[in-house]
CSV table of C-alpha atoms in Angstrom, one decimal:
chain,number,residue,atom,x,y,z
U,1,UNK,CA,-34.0,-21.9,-56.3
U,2,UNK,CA,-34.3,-18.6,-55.2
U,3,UNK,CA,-36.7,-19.3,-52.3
U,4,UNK,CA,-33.5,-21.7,-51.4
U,5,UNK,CA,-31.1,-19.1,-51.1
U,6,UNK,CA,-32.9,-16.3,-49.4
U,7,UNK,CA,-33.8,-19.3,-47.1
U,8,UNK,CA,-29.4,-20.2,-46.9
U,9,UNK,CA,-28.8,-16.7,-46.3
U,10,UNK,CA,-31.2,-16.0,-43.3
U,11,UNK,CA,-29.8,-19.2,-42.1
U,12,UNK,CA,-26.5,-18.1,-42.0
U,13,UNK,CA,-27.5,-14.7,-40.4
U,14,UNK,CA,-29.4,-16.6,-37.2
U,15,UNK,CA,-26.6,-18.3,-37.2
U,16,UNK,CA,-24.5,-16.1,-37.1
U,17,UNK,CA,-26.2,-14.1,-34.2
U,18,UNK,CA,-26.4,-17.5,-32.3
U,19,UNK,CA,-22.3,-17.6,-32.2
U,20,UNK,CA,-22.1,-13.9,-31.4
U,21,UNK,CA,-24.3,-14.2,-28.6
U,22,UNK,CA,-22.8,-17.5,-27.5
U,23,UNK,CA,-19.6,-16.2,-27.4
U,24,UNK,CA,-20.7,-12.7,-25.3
U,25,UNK,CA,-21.9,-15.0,-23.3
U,26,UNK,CA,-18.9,-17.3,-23.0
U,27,UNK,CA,-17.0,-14.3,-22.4
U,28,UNK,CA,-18.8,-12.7,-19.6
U,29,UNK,CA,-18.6,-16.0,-17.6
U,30,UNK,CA,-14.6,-16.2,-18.0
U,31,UNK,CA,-14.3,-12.7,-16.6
U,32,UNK,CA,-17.1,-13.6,-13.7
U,33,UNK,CA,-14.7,-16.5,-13.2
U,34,UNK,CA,-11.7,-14.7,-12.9
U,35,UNK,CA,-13.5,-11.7,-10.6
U,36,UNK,CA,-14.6,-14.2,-7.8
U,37,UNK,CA,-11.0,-16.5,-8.5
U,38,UNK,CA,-9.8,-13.0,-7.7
U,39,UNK,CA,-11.9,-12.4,-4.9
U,40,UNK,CA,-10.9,-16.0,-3.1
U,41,UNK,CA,-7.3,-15.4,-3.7
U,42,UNK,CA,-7.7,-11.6,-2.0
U,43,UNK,CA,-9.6,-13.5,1.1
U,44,UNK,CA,-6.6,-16.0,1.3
U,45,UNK,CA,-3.5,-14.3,0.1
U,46,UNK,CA,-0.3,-16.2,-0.3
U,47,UNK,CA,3.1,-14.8,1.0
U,48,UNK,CA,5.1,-17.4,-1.0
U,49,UNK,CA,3.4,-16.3,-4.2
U,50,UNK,CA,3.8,-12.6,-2.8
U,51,UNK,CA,7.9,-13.2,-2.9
U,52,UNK,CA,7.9,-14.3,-6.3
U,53,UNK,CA,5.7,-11.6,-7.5
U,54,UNK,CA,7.6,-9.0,-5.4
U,55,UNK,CA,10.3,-9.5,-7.5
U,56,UNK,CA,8.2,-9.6,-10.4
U,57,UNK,CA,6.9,-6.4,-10.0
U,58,UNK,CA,10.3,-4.9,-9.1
U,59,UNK,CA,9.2,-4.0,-5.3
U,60,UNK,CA,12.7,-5.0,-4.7
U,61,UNK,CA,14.6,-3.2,-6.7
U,62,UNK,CA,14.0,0.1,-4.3
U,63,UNK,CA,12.3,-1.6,-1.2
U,64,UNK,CA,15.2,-4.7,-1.0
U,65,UNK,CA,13.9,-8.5,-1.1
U,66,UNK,CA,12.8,-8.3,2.4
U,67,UNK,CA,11.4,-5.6,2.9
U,68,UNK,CA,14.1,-3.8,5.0
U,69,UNK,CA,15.3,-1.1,2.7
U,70,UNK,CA,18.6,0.4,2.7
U,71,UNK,CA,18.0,3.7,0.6
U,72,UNK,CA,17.6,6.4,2.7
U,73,UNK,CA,14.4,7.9,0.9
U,74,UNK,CA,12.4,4.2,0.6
U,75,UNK,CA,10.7,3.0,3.3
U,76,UNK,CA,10.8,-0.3,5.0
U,77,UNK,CA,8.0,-2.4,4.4
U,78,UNK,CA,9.2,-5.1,6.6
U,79,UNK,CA,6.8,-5.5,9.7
U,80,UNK,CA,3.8,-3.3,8.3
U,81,UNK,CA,0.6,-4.6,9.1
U,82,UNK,CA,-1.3,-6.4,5.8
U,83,UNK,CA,-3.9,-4.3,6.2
U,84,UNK,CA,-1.9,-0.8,6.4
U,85,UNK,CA,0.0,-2.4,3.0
U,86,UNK,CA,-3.0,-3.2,1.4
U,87,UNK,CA,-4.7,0.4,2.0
U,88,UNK,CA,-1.3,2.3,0.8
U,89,UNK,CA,-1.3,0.7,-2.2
U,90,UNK,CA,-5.1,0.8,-2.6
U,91,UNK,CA,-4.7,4.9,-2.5
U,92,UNK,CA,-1.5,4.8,-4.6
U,93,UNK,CA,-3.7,3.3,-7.1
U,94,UNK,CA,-6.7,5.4,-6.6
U,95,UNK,CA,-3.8,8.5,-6.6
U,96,UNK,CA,-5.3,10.0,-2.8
U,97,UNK,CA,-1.6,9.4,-2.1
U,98,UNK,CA,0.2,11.0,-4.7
U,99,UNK,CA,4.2,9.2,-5.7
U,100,UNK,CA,4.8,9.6,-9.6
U,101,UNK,CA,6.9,6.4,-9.2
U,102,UNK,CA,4.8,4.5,-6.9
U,103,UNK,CA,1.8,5.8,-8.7
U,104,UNK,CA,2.8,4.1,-11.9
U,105,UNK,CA,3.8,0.6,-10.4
U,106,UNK,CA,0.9,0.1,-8.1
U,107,UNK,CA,-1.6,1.2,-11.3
U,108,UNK,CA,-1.2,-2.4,-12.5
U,109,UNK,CA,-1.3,-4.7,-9.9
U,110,UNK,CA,-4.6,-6.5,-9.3
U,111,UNK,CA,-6.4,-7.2,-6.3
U,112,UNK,CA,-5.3,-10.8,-5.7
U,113,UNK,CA,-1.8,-10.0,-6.6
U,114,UNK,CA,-1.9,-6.7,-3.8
U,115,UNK,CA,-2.9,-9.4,-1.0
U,116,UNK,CA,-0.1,-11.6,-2.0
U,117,UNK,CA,2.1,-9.2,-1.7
U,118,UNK,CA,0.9,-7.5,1.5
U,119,UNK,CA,0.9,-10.9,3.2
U,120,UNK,CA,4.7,-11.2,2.1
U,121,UNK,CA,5.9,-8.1,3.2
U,122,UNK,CA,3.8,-8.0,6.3
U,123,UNK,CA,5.4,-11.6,7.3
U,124,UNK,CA,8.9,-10.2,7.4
U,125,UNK,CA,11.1,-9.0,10.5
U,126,UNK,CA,12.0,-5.1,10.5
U,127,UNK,CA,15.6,-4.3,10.8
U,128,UNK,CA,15.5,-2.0,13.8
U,129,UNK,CA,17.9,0.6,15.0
U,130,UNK,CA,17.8,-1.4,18.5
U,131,UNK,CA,16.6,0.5,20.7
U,132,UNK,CA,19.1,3.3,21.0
U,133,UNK,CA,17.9,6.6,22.4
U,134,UNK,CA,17.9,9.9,21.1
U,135,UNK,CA,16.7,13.0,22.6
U,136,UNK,CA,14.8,13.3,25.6
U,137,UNK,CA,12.4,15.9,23.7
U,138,UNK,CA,12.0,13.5,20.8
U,139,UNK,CA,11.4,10.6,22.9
U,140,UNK,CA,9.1,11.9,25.3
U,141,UNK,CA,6.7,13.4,22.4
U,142,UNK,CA,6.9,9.5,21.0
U,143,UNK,CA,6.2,7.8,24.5
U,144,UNK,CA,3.7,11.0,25.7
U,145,UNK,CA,2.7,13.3,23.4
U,146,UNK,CA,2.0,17.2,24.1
U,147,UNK,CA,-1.2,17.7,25.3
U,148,UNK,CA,-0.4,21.3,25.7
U,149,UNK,CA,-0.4,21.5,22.1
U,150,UNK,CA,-3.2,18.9,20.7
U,151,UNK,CA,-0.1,16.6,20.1
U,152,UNK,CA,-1.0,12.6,20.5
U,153,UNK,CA,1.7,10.4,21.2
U,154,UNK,CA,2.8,8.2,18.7
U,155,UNK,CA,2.9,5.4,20.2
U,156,UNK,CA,-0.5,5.5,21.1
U,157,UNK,CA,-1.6,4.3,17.5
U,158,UNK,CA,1.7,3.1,16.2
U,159,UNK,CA,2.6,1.3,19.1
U,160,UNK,CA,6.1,0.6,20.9
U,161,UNK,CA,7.3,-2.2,19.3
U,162,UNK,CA,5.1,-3.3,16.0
U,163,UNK,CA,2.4,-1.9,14.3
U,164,UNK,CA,-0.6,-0.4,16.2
U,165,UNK,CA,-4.3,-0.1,16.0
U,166,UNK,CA,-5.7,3.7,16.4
U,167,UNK,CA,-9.2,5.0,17.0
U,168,UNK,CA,-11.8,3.1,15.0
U,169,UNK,CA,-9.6,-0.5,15.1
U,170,UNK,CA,-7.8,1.1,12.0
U,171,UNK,CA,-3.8,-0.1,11.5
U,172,UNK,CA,-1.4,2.3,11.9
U,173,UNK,CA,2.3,1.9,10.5
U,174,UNK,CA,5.1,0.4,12.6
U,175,UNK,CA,7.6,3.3,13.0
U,176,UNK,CA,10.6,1.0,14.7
U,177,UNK,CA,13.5,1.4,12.6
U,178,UNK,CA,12.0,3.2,9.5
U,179,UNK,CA,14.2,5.2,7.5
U,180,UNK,CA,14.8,8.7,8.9
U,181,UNK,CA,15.1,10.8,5.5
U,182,UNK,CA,11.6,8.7,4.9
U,183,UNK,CA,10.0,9.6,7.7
U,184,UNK,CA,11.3,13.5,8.0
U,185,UNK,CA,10.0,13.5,4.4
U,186,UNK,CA,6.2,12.0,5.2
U,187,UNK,CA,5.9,14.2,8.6
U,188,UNK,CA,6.5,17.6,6.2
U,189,UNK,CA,4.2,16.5,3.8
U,190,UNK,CA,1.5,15.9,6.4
U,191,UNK,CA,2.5,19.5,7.5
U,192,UNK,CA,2.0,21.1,4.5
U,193,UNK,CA,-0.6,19.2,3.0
U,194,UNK,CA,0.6,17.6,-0.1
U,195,UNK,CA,-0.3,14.2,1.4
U,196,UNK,CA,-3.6,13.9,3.4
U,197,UNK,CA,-4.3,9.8,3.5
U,198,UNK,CA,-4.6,9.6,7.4
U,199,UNK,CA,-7.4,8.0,8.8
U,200,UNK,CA,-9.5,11.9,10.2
U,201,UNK,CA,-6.5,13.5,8.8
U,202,UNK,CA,-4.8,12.9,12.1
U,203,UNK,CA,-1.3,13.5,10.8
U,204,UNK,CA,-1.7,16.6,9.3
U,205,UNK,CA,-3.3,17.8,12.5
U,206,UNK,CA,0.0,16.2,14.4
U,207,UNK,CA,2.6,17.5,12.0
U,208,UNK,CA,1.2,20.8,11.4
U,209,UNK,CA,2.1,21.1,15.7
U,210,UNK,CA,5.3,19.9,14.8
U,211,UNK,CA,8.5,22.4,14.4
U,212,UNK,CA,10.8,21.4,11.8
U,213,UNK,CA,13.5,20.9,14.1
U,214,UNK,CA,10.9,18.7,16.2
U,215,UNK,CA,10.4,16.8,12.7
U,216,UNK,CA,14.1,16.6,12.3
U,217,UNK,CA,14.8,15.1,15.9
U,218,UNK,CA,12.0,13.2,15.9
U,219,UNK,CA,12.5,11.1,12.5
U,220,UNK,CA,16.3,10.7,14.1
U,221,UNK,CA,14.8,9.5,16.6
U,222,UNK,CA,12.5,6.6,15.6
U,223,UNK,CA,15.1,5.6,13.0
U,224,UNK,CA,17.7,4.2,15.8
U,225,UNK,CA,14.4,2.5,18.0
């Protein structure tokens, strides 16, 4: 009899290691599942499911629910390139761009859901100013640059009328009709350094060039292209 129950009890011990291990192991497959489900949703992102969840996740509630902004702080996301979405919100995450707000509602989006969403807002037609001009200053450092000073012009990554690719085929942000207080704010935080995401730094090396009144006009300036 008591041969019999030492025998129950180790019985019930392998067995219970057996169940442990077959549920580790049950578990490690759903969450290999769900990285490469994941992974094929990132390679083929869907802008319909990136409208539903950009409401979701409250992008609209600041950036509007196409993209095209009307606050004069928020920028427009409306015409960005996927990949220049996708790598903002990668370093909000990652915090090498620092934006308490924006910092807390990219933390919790995952990979899939980021392409989705990229691939909406990418998809959508920027409001424009419309091409009105502004100062000749402003708009010849936009068309021309200052070589003189180690200035670039803009459009040579950002391009004239959509989104551009810079040196080393990276995407640069289309500037058309973004929000002036927006981009007036990003230029001086290139200047002084609090942010430094730029592919070589290359905006802090342009803004730091820059006077503030040139930052003032010049923000004026691409607002109303």
């Amino acid at each position: 009899m008591r041969l019999t129950l030492r025998a129950h009890k180790l019985f019930v011990v392998v067995v219970g290691v057996l169940c442990a291990a077959l549920v580790a192991q049950a578990d490690e497959l759903k969450t290999q599942r769900t990285a490469s489900n994941q992974a094929a949703r990132s390679e083929n992102p869907d802008p319909e499911a990136g409208r539903i969840k950009s409401n979701t996740e409250r992008c609209q509630e600041c950036h509007d629910h196409d993209g095209n902004s009307t606050s004069p702080g928020v920028p427009k996301l409306a015409g960005l390139s996927y990949d220049y979405i996708v790598k903002q919100l990668g370093d909000f995450q990652s915090r090498s761009r620092r934006h308490d707000i924006m910092n807390a509602m990219a933390a919790g989006i995952g990979k899939a859901d980021l392409a989705d969403l990229a691939a909406f807002f990418s998809r959508q037609k920027r409001d424009t100013g419309g091409g009105a001009k502004g100062d000749a200053n402003s708009a010849n450092l936009f068309e021309h640059g200052d070589t003189a000073r180690g200035i670039a012009a803009c459009v040579s990554c950002h391009g004239n009328a959509d989104g551009g690719t810079g040196p080393g085929g990276l995407a640069y942000p289309l500037l058309n009709g973004q929000q002036r207080f927006y981009v007036r704010e990003q230029l001086l935080d290139w200047k002084v350094g609090s942010r430094t995401n730029s592919p070589g730094g290359i905006m802090n090396n342009i803004a730091q060039r820059l006077s503030d009144d040139e930052i003032e006009s010049l923000s004026e300036y691409i607002s109303k292209l």
